[in-house]
PDB file of C-alpha atoms in Angstrom:
ATOM      1  CA  LEU B 394      -1.968  36.203 -25.426  1.00 42.00           C
ATOM      2  CA  ARG B 395      -3.762  33.282 -27.577  1.00 39.00           C
ATOM      3  CA  LYS B 396      -0.233  32.765 -28.893  1.00 42.00           C
ATOM      4  CA  PHE B 397       0.646  32.175 -25.607  1.00 42.00           C
ATOM      5  CA  ARG B 398      -2.107  28.954 -24.371  1.00 41.00           C
ATOM      6  CA  PHE B 399      -1.081  28.005 -27.529  1.00 38.00           C
ATOM      7  CA  VAL B 400       2.920  27.428 -27.170  1.00 42.00           C
ATOM      8  CA  SER B 401       1.721  26.763 -23.817  1.00 47.00           C
ATOM      9  CA  VAL B 402      -0.149  24.151 -25.052  1.00 44.00           C
ATOM     10  CA  VAL B 403       2.097  22.501 -27.658  1.00 44.00           C
ATOM     11  CA  ALA B 404       4.632  22.397 -25.186  1.00 50.00           C
ATOM     12  CA  ASP B 405       2.713  20.188 -22.990  1.00 52.00           C
ATOM     13  CA  ASN B 406       2.046  17.639 -25.143  1.00 48.00           C
ATOM     14  CA  GLU B 407       5.518  17.421 -26.623  1.00 53.00           C
ATOM     15  CA  ASN B 408       6.282  16.775 -22.597  1.00 55.00           C
ATOM     16  CA  ALA B 409       3.639  14.215 -22.906  1.00 52.00           C
ATOM     17  CA  VAL B 410       5.160  12.832 -25.839  1.00 49.00           C
ATOM     18  CA  LYS B 411       8.765  12.821 -23.991  1.00 53.00           C
ATOM     19  CA  LYS B 412       7.508  11.355 -21.491  1.00 53.00           C
ATOM     20  CA  SER B 413       5.341   8.153 -22.950  1.00 50.00           C
ATOM     21  CA  ARG B 414       8.624   8.111 -24.921  1.00 47.00           C
ATOM     22  CA  LEU B 415      10.220   7.801 -21.553  1.00 52.00           C
ATOM     23  CA  VAL B 416       7.989   5.185 -20.147  1.00 49.00           C
ATOM     24  CA  GLN B 417       8.315   2.571 -23.351  1.00 47.00           C
ATOM     25  CA  GLY B 418      12.179   3.040 -23.001  1.00 49.00           C
ATOM     26  CA  VAL B 419      12.433   5.243 -25.943  1.00 43.00           C
ATOM     27  CA  ASP B 420      15.752   7.470 -26.223  1.00 44.00           C
ATOM     28  CA  ASP B 421      14.461  11.467 -26.930  1.00 44.00           C
ATOM     29  CA  SER B 422      17.643  12.362 -27.221  1.00 45.00           C
ATOM     30  CA  GLU B 423      17.120  14.250 -30.635  1.00 44.00           C
ATOM     31  CA  THR B 424      14.350  15.842 -30.058  1.00 44.00           C
ATOM     32  CA  SER B 425      15.466  17.429 -26.266  1.00 44.00           C
ATOM     33  CA  SER B 426      17.835  18.282 -23.403  1.00 46.00           C
ATOM     34  CA  GLY B 427      19.124  16.276 -21.115  1.00 48.00           C
ATOM     35  CA  ALA B 428      17.704  17.933 -18.206  1.00 48.00           C
ATOM     36  CA  THR B 429      14.445  17.394 -20.078  1.00 53.00           C
ATOM     37  CA  ASN B 430      14.848  13.986 -19.825  1.00 54.00           C
ATOM     38  CA  GLY B 431      16.262  13.488 -15.849  1.00 55.00           C
ATOM     39  CA  VAL B 432      13.102  15.665 -15.453  1.00 54.00           C
ATOM     40  CA  LEU B 433      11.202  13.273 -17.217  1.00 56.00           C
ATOM     41  CA  ALA B 434      12.608  10.363 -15.594  1.00 57.00           C
ATOM     42  CA  LYS B 435      12.229  11.722 -11.937  1.00 60.00           C
ATOM     43  CA  ASP B 436       8.957  12.584 -12.573  1.00 65.00           C
ATOM     44  CA  SER B 437       8.907   9.188 -13.983  1.00 68.00           C
ATOM     45  CA  GLU B 438       9.856   7.528 -10.868  1.00 63.00           C
ATOM     46  CA  GLU B 439       8.210   9.723  -8.810  1.00 65.00           C
ATOM     47  CA  SER B 440       4.921   8.115 -10.356  1.00 71.00           C
ATOM     48  CA  SER B 441       6.739   4.552  -9.807  1.00 74.00           C
ATOM     49  CA  CYS B 442       7.101   5.361  -6.631  1.00 74.00           C
ATOM     50  CA  CYS B 443       3.560   6.624  -6.206  1.00 76.00           C
ATOM     51  CA  GLU B 444       2.394   3.680  -7.573  1.00 80.00           C
ATOM     52  CA  GLU B 445       4.370   1.214  -5.126  1.00 78.00           C
ATOM     53  CA  ASN B 446       3.110   3.356  -2.004  1.00 76.00           C
ATOM     54  CA  ARG B 447      -0.147   2.967  -3.200  1.00 79.00           C
ATOM     55  CA  ASN B 448       0.190  -1.100  -3.708  1.00 81.00           C
ATOM     56  CA  ILE B 449       1.589  -1.584  -0.473  1.00 80.00           C
ATOM     57  CA  LEU B 450      -1.246   0.254   0.732  1.00 79.00           C
ATOM     58  CA  ALA B 451      -3.426  -2.135  -0.576  1.00 82.00           C
ATOM     59  CA  ILE B 452      -1.773  -4.899   0.808  1.00 82.00           C
ATOM     60  CA  VAL B 453      -1.970  -3.770   4.535  1.00 80.00           C
ATOM     61  CA  GLU B 454      -5.416  -2.613   3.605  1.00 81.00           C
ATOM     62  CA  LYS B 455      -5.914  -6.787   2.770  1.00 83.00           C
ATOM     63  CA  MET B 456      -3.756  -7.731   6.161  1.00 81.00           C
ATOM     64  CA  GLU B 457      -5.621  -5.727   8.589  1.00 80.00           C
ATOM     65  CA  VAL B 458      -9.069  -7.427   6.810  1.00 82.00           C
ATOM     66  CA  GLU B 459      -7.396 -10.701   7.302  1.00 80.00           C
ATOM     67  CA  SER B 460      -6.356 -10.278  10.699  1.00 79.00           C
ATOM     68  CA  ARG B 461      -9.637  -9.136  12.205  1.00 81.00           C
ATOM     69  CA  ALA B 462     -11.023 -12.430  10.741  1.00 80.00           C
ATOM     70  CA  VAL B 463      -8.768 -14.723  12.114  1.00 80.00           C
ATOM     71  CA  GLU B 464      -8.966 -12.912  15.536  1.00 79.00           C
ATOM     72  CA  ARG B 465     -12.909 -13.339  15.089  1.00 82.00           C
ATOM     73  CA  LEU B 466     -12.261 -17.115  14.239  1.00 80.00           C
ATOM     74  CA  VAL B 467      -9.962 -17.281  17.857  1.00 78.00           C
ATOM     75  CA  LEU B 468     -12.463 -15.303  19.471  1.00 79.00           C
ATOM     76  CA  HIS B 469     -14.907 -17.958  18.294  1.00 80.00           C
ATOM     77  CA  LEU B 470     -13.065 -20.869  19.276  1.00 77.00           C
ATOM     78  CA  ASN B 471     -12.350 -20.013  22.918  1.00 73.00           C
ATOM     79  CA  SER B 472     -15.760 -19.025  23.435  1.00 78.00           C
ATOM     80  CA  MET B 473     -16.807 -22.765  21.965  1.00 74.00           C
ATOM     81  CA  CYS B 474     -14.568 -24.345  24.291  1.00 71.00           C
ATOM     82  CA  ARG B 475     -15.632 -22.162  27.535  1.00 72.00           C
ATOM     83  CA  SER B 476     -19.285 -23.035  26.971  1.00 74.00           C
ATOM     84  CA  GLY B 477     -18.941 -26.645  26.552  1.00 67.00           C
ATOM     85  CA  PHE B 478     -18.928 -27.491  23.060  1.00 64.00           C
ATOM     86  CA  ALA B 479     -15.169 -28.884  23.712  1.00 58.00           C
ATOM     87  CA  PRO B 480     -14.737 -32.280  25.037  1.00 59.00           C
ATOM     88  CA  THR B 481     -16.100 -32.700  28.713  1.00 63.00           C
ATOM     89  CA  ASP B 482     -13.223 -33.557  30.601  1.00 66.00           C
ATOM     90  CA  GLY B 483     -12.343 -30.312  29.536  1.00 64.00           C
ATOM     91  CA  SER B 484      -8.756 -32.106  28.020  1.00 65.00           C
ATOM     92  CA  LEU B 485      -9.296 -29.226  24.781  1.00 63.00           C
ATOM     93  CA  GLU B 486      -9.624 -26.549  26.230  1.00 64.00           C
ATOM     94  CA  LYS B 487      -7.188 -26.877  28.281  1.00 68.00           C
ATOM     95  CA  LYS B 488      -4.759 -27.794  25.413  1.00 68.00           C
ATOM     96  CA  VAL B 489      -6.065 -25.754  22.926  1.00 70.00           C
ATOM     97  CA  LYS B 490      -6.143 -22.124  25.491  1.00 72.00           C
ATOM     98  CA  PHE B 491      -2.848 -21.270  25.463  1.00 75.00           C
ATOM     99  CA  GLN B 492      -2.490 -21.779  22.027  1.00 76.00           C
ATOM    100  CA  LEU B 493      -5.454 -19.468  21.449  1.00 76.00           C
ATOM    101  CA  PHE B 494      -4.239 -16.987  23.729  1.00 77.00           C
ATOM    102  CA  ASP B 495      -0.576 -16.927  22.147  1.00 78.00           C
ATOM    103  CA  ILE B 496      -2.468 -16.369  18.530  1.00 79.00           C
ATOM    104  CA  LEU B 497      -4.540 -13.587  19.684  1.00 78.00           C
ATOM    105  CA  SER B 498      -1.657 -11.823  21.546  1.00 81.00           C
ATOM    106  CA  GLU B 499       0.370 -11.609  17.979  1.00 81.00           C
ATOM    107  CA  LEU B 500      -2.359 -11.355  16.192  1.00 80.00           C
ATOM    108  CA  ARG B 501      -2.872  -7.883  18.574  1.00 80.00           C
ATOM    109  CA  SER B 502       0.554  -7.396  17.592  1.00 82.00           C
ATOM    110  CA  GLN B 503       0.896  -7.689  14.679  1.00 81.00           C
ATOM    111  CA  LYS B 504      -2.366  -5.239  14.073  1.00 81.00           C
ATOM    112  CA  LEU B 505      -0.476  -2.778  15.749  1.00 83.00           C
ATOM    113  CA  VAL B 506       2.357  -3.190  13.296  1.00 83.00           C
ATOM    114  CA  ILE B 507      -0.053  -3.215  10.648  1.00 81.00           C
ATOM    115  CA  HIS B 508      -2.001   0.214  11.954  1.00 83.00           C
ATOM    116  CA  SER B 509       1.463   1.968  12.124  1.00 84.00           C
ATOM    117  CA  LEU B 510       2.549   0.859   8.679  1.00 82.00           C
ATOM    118  CA  ARG B 511      -0.948   2.501   7.490  1.00 79.00           C
ATOM    119  CA  LEU B 512      -0.604   5.505   9.438  1.00 84.00           C
ATOM    120  CA  ARG B 513       2.393   6.099   8.157  1.00 83.00           C
ATOM    121  CA  LEU B 514       2.500   5.246   4.169  1.00 80.00           C
ATOM    122  CA  GLU B 515      -1.202   7.646   4.643  1.00 79.00           C
ATOM    123  CA  GLU B 516       0.870   9.822   5.986  1.00 81.00           C
ATOM    124  CA  ALA B 517       3.670   9.479   3.659  1.00 78.00           C
ATOM    125  CA  LEU B 518       0.967  10.003   0.184  1.00 76.00           C
ATOM    126  CA  ARG B 519      -0.300  12.988   2.277  1.00 79.00           C
ATOM    127  CA  TYR B 520       3.308  13.988   1.848  1.00 76.00           C
ATOM    128  CA  GLU B 521       4.104  13.288  -1.223  1.00 71.00           C
ATOM    129  CA  GLY B 522       0.771  15.270  -2.384  1.00 66.00           C
ATOM    130  CA  ASP B 523       0.339  16.408  -5.420  1.00 55.00           C
ATOM    131  CA  LYS B 524       2.976  14.113  -6.996  1.00 60.00           C
ATOM    132  CA  CYS B 525       1.075  11.110  -6.624  1.00 57.00           C
ATOM    133  CA  SER B 526      -2.302  12.324  -8.353  1.00 53.00           C
TER     134      SER B 526
END
């Protein structure tokens, strides 16, 4: 049993070295078969895909935060127009009101898209499971 554990550890270390060489672009054909290189290349692609998914998820989260901030700003501007901080003749309110609601409407639709993307990415990452760990 000890001999098997030792062989397993050695094999794991060799695989780790081969994988690091593959990532670095070193040709490993003298020490392994093409099938092993193919598996390592696939592992590298999956790792790259997982990393890309995480990067996209971070971008989506940042977009969510920024869209919430802009939405709060638009709502604040709208309340300022209604509460009398605008010129008393109402010209600013008439001019800006439509634009504010247009921006707010667009933001809300973008938030739905962002939320949908985030859910799909999280689901994809869960589906990948151990591959992305």
